[in-house]
Short mmCIF file of C-alpha atoms in Angstrom, two decimals:
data_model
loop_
_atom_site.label_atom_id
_atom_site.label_comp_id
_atom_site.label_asym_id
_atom_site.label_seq_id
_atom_site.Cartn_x
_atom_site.Cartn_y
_atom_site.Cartn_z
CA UNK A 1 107.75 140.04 -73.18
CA UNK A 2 107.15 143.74 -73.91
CA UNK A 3 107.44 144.95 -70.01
CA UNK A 4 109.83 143.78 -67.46
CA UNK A 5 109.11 142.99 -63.90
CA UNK A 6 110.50 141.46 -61.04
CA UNK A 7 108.97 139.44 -58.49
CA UNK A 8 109.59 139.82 -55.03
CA UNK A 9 108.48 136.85 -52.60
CA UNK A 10 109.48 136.82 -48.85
CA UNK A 11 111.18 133.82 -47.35
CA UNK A 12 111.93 134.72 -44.35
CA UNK A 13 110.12 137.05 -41.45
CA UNK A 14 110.46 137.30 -37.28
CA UNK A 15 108.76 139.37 -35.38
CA UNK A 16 105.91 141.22 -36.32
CA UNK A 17 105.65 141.45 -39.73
CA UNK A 18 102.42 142.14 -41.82
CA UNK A 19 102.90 139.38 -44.45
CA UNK A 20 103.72 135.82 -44.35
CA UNK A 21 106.85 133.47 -45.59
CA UNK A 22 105.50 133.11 -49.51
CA UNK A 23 103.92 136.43 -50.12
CA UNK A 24 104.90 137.98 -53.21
CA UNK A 25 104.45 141.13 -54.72
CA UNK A 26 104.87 141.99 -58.90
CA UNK A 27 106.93 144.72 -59.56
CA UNK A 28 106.83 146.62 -63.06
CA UNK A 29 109.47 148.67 -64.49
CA UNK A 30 106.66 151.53 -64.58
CA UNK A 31 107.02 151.27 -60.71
CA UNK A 32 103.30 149.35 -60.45
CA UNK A 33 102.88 147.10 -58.14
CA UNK A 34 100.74 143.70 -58.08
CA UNK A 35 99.85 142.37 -54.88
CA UNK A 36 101.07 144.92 -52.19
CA UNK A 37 103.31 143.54 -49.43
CA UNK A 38 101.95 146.66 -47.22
CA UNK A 39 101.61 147.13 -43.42
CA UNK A 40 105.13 147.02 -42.69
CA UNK A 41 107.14 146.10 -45.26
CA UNK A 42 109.92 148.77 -47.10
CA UNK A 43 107.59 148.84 -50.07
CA UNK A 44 109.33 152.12 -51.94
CA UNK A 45 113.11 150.37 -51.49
CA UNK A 46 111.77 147.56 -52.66
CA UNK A 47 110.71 148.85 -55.88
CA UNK A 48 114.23 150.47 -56.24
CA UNK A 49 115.81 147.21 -55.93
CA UNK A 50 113.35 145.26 -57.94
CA UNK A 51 114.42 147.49 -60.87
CA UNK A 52 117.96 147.36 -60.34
CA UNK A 53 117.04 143.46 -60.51
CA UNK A 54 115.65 144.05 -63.47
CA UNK A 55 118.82 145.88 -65.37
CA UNK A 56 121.59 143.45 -63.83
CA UNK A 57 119.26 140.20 -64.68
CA UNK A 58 120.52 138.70 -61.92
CA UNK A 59 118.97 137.17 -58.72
CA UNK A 60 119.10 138.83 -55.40
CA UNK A 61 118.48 138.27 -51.51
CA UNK A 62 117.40 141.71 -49.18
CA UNK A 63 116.98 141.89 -45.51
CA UNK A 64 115.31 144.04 -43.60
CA UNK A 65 116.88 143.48 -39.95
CA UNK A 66 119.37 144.84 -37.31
CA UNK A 67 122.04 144.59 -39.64
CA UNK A 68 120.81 146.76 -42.66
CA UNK A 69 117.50 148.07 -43.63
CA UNK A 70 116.32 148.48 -39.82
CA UNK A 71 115.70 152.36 -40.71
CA UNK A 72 113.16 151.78 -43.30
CA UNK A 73 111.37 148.89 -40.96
CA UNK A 74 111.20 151.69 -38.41
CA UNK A 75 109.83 154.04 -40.24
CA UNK A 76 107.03 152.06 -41.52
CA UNK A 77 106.36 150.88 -37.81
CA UNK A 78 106.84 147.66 -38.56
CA UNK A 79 108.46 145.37 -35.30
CA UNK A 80 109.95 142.45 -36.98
CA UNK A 81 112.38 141.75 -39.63
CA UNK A 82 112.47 140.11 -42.96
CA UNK A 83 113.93 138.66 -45.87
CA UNK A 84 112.88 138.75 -49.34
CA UNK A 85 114.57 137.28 -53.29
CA UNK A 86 114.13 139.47 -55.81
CA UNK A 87 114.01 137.49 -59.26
CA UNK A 88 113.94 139.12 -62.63
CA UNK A 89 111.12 138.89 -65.28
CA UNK A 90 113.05 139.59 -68.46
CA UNK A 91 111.51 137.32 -71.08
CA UNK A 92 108.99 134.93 -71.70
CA UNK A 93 111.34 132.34 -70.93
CA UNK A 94 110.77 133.75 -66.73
CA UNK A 95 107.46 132.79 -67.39
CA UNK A 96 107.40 128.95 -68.05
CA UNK A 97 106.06 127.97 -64.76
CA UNK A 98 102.66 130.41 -65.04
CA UNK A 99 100.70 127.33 -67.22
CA UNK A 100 101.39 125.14 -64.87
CA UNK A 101 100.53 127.13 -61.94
CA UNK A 102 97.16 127.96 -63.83
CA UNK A 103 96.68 123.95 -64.03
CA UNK A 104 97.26 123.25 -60.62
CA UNK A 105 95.19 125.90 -59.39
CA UNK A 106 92.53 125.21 -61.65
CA UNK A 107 92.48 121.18 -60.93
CA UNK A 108 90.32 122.15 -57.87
CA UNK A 109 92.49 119.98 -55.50
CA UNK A 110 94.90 120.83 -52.81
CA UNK A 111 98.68 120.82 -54.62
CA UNK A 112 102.13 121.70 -53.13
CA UNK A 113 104.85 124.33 -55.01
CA UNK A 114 108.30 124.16 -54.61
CA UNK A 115 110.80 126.97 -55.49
CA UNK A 116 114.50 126.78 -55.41
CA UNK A 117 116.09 129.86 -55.94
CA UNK A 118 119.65 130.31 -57.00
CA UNK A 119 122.57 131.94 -55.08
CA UNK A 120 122.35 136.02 -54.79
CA UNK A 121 123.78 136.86 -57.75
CA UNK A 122 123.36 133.90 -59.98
CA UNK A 123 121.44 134.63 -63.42
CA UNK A 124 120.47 131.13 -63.24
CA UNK A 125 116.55 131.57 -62.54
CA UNK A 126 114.48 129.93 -60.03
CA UNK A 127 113.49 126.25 -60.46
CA UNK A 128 109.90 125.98 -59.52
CA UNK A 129 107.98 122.02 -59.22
CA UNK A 130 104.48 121.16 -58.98
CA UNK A 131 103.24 118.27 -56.95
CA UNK A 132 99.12 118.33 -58.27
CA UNK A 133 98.69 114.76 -56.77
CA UNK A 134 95.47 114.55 -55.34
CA UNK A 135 97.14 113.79 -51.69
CA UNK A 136 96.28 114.93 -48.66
CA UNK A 137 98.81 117.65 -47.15
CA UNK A 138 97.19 118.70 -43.98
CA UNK A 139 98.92 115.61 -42.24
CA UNK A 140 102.39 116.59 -44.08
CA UNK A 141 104.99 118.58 -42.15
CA UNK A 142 103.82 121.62 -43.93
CA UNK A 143 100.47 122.47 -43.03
CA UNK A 144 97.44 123.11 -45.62
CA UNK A 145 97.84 127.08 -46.84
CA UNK A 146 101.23 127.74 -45.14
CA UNK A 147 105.33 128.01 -46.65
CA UNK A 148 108.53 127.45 -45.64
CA UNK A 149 111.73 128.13 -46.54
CA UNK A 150 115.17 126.83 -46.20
CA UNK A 151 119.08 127.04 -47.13
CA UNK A 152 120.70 124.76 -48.75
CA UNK A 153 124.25 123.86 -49.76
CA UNK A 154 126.39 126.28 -52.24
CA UNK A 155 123.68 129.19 -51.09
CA UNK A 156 120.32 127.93 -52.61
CA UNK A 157 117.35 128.94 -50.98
CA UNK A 158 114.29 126.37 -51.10
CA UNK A 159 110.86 127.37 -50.89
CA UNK A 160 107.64 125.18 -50.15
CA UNK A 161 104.28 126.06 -50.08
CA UNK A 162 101.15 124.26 -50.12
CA UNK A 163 98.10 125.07 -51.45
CA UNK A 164 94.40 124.37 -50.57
CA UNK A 165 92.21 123.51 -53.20
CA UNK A 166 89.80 127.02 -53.75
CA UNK A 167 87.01 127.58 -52.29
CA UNK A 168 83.70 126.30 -54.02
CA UNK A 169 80.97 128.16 -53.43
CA UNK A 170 77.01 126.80 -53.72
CA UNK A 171 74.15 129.44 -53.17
CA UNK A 172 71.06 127.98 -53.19
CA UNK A 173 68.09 130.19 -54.39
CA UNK A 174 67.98 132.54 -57.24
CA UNK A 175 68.18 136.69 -55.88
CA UNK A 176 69.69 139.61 -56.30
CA UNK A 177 71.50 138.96 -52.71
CA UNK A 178 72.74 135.00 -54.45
CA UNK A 179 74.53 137.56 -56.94
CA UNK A 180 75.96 139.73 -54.94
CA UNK A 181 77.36 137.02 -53.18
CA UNK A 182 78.51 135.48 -56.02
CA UNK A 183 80.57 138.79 -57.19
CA UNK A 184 82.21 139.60 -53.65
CA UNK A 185 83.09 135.70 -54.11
CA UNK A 186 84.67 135.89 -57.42
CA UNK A 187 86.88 139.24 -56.43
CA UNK A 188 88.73 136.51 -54.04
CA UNK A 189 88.72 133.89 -57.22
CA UNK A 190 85.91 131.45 -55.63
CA UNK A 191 84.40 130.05 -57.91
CA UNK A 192 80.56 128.57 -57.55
CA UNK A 193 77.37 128.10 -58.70
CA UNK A 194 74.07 129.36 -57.92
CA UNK A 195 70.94 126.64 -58.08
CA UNK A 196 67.12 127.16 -57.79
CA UNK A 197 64.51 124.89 -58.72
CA UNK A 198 62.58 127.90 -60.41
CA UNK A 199 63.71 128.55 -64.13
CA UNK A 200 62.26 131.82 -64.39
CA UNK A 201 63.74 132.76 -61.64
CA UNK A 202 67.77 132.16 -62.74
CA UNK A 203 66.44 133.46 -65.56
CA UNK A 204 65.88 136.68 -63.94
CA UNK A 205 69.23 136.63 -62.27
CA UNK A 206 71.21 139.55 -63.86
CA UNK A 207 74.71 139.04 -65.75
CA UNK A 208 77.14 136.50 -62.98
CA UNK A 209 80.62 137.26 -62.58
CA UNK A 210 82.99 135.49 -64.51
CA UNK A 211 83.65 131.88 -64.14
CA UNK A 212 80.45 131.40 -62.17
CA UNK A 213 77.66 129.25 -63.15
CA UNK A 214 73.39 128.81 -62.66
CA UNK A 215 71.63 125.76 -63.29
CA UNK A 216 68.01 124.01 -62.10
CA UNK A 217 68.99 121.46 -58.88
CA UNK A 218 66.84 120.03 -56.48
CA UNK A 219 67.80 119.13 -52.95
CA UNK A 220 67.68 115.57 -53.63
CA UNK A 221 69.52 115.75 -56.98
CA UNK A 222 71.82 118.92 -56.32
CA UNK A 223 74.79 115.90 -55.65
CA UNK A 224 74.54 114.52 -58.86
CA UNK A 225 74.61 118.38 -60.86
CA UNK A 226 77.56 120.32 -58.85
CA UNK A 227 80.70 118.59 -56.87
CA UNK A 228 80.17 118.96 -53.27
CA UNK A 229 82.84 118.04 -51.10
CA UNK A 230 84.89 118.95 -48.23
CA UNK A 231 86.12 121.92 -50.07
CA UNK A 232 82.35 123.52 -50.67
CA UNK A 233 81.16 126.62 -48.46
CA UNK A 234 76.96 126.03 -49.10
CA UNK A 235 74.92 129.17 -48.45
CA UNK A 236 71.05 129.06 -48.98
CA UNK A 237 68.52 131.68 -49.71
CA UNK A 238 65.52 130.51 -51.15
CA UNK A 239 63.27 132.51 -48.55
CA UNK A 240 61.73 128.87 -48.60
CA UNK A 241 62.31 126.93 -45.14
CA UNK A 242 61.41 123.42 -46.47
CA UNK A 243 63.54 123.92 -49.23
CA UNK A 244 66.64 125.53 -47.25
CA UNK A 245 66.64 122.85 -44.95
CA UNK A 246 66.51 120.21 -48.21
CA UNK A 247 69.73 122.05 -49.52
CA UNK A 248 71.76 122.28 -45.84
CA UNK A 249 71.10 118.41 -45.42
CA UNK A 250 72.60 117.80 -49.16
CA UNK A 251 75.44 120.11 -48.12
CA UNK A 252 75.97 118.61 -44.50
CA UNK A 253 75.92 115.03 -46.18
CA UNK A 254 78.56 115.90 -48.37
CA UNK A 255 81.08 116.80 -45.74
CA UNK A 256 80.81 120.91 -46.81
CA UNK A 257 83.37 122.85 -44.53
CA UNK A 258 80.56 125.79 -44.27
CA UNK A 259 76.78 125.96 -44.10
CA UNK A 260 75.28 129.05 -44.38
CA UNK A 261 71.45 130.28 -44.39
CA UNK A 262 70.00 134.13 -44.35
CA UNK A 263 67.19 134.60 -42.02
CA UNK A 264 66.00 135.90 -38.70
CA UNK A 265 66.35 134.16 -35.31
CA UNK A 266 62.99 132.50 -35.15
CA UNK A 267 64.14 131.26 -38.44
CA UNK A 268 66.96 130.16 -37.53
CA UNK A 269 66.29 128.31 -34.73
CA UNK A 270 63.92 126.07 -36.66
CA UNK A 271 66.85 125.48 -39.28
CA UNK A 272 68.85 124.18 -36.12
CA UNK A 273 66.55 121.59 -34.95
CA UNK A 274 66.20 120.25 -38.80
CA UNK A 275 70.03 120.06 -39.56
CA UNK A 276 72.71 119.15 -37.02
CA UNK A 277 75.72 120.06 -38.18
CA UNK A 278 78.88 121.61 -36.61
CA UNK A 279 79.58 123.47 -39.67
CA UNK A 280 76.21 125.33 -39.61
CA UNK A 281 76.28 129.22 -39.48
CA UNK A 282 72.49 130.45 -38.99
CA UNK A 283 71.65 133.15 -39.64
CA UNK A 284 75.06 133.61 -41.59
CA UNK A 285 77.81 136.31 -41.22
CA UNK A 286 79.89 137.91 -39.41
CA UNK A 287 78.00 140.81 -37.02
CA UNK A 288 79.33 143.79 -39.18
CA UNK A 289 76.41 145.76 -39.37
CA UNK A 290 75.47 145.00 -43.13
CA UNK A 291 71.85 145.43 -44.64
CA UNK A 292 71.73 145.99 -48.09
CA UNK A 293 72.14 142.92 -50.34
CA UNK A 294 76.14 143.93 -50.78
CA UNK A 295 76.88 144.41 -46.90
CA UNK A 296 74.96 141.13 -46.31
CA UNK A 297 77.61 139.29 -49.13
CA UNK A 298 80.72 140.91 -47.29
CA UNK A 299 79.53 139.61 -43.56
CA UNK A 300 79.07 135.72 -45.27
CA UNK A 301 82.18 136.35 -47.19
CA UNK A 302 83.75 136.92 -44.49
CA UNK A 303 81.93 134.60 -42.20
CA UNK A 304 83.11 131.67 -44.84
CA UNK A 305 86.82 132.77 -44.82
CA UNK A 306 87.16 132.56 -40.85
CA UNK A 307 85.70 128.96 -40.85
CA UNK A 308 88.22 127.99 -43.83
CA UNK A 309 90.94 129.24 -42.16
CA UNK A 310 89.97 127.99 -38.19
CA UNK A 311 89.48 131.91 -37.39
CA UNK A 312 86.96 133.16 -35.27
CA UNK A 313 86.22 136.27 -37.25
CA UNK A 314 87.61 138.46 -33.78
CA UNK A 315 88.53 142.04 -34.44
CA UNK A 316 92.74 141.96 -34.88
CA UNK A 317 93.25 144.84 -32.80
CA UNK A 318 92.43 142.44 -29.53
CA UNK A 319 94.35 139.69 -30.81
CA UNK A 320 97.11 138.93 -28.90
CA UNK A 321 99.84 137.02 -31.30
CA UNK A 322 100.86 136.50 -34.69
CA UNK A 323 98.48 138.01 -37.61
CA UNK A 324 98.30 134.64 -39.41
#
């Protein structure tokens, strides 16, 4: 390992805070940061500790509340308080858990992390387990896409999150606007596939993101070519209403969280008297204003990520309550 780093992940917040219990944020020794912990949170003293992590290789525990730190809360405006460990990245040896972490997150299934982290002070590094089971967490004490963390005897800290499986994406009907949607998609790591029954026209698609796919699927056959399952957001645009309805009944049968379809109110009220669904969004996205291809792919984007996480796609600034 040419570069050190630390990595600091926060395991405890009250108040307001911007972030979450299990964010975490990649310090360099160059001062870069991965994954900003902004909106609140000490950022610049952070960085300062991270790298005196760094030199002293050890472990290391920082609050942010009444007690010390309250300045630099303060003065980024931020209302709550917050604790964060600061672990060391001085070798490849740090690094062990990453392949595993790629596995689980790659499996496609909903897993669970656990993290025990050493006493402050302790070069002993963090003990991280993977529980890849295909088992169904949202029943567990620890709801689907959320952390805690607690203390345990002689000072260890324990850390569990769970993790929903990613978001599969389906886009029926080969356009410019399907590609789009596929590369504001794959900047949040969604992966997906977009199907047509045309060949020349995937053929005309231009170059997909990475880790994306294009194949020929019918309505009736579009089970047997790409998983569908509770996990898939299913967006059509084949500017063919036959067809669009074909795809949201494969997608609806198939228990997809989201169904999606672009088109204009007339349009959409025919879709709604074809397919009864609960999870059908017609037309689809969020009312942001968009009308080129790219806007339209942020507003479904968008549109996709409320539904998966229960949100109603509400401005924050009227919210009333905690951020997430």
């Amino acid at each position: 390992m040419r570069e050190r780093a630390a990595l600091v992940t926060i395991i405890r917040t009250e108040g307001s805070t911007f972030r979450r219990v299990g964010a975490a944020m990649l310090v360099h020794e160059t001062g870069a940061i991965i994954n900003t912990l902004s909106g609140g949170c000490p950022e610049r003293d952070l960085v300062d500790r991270a790298r005196e992590v760094m030199d002293s290789g050890n472990i290391r525990y920082v609050g942010y509340n009444e007690e010390q730190g309250l300045d630099l809360l303060l003065e980024m405006g931020c209302g709550g308080t917050l604790e964060v460990a600061i672990e060391p990245f001085n070798s490849c040896d740090d690094l062990q858990f990453l392949p595993f972490l790629e596995d689980a997150l790659q499996a496609g299934r909903a897993f669970m992390m656990s993290t025990i982290f050493p006493p402050s002070g302790s070069t002993d590094r963090p003990r991280r387990n993977f529980d890849r089971r295909a088992v169904d967490i949202t029943g567990g004490s620890i709801p689907a896409g959320t952390a805690v963390c607690d203390i345990r005897d002689h000072g260890q800290v324990v850390l569990i999150e769970s993790f929903r499986a990613p978001v599969c994406l389906v886009i029926a009907g080969a356009s410019e606007e399907a590609r789009q949607l596929a590369d504001v998609a794959s900047r949040l790591g969604w992966r997906g596939t977009i199907v047509d029954s045309s060949s020349e026209r995937l053929g005309a698609l231009a170059t997909l993101a990475p880790g994306w796919t294009s194949m020929i699927s019918h309505p009736e056959t579009i089970h047997l070519n790409v998983p569908l399952d509770e996990n898939t957001a299913f967006v059509t645009m084949t500017r063919n209403l036959a067809q669009d309805i074909a795809y949201l009944r494969a997608g609806s049968d198939a228990g997809a969280f989201y169904l999606g379809a672009l088109g204009s109110r007339e349009r959409a009220h025919l879709i709604r008297a074809r397919v009864d669904s609960p999870s059908l969004r017609v037309p689809a996205g969020l009312d942001v204003g968009s009308n080129t291809p790219g806007e339209i792919a942020l507003a479904v984007v968008a549109e996709i990520m409320a539904a998966r996480h229960g949100r109603t796609g509400t401005s924050l600034s009227v919210i009333d309550g905690p951020l997430h």
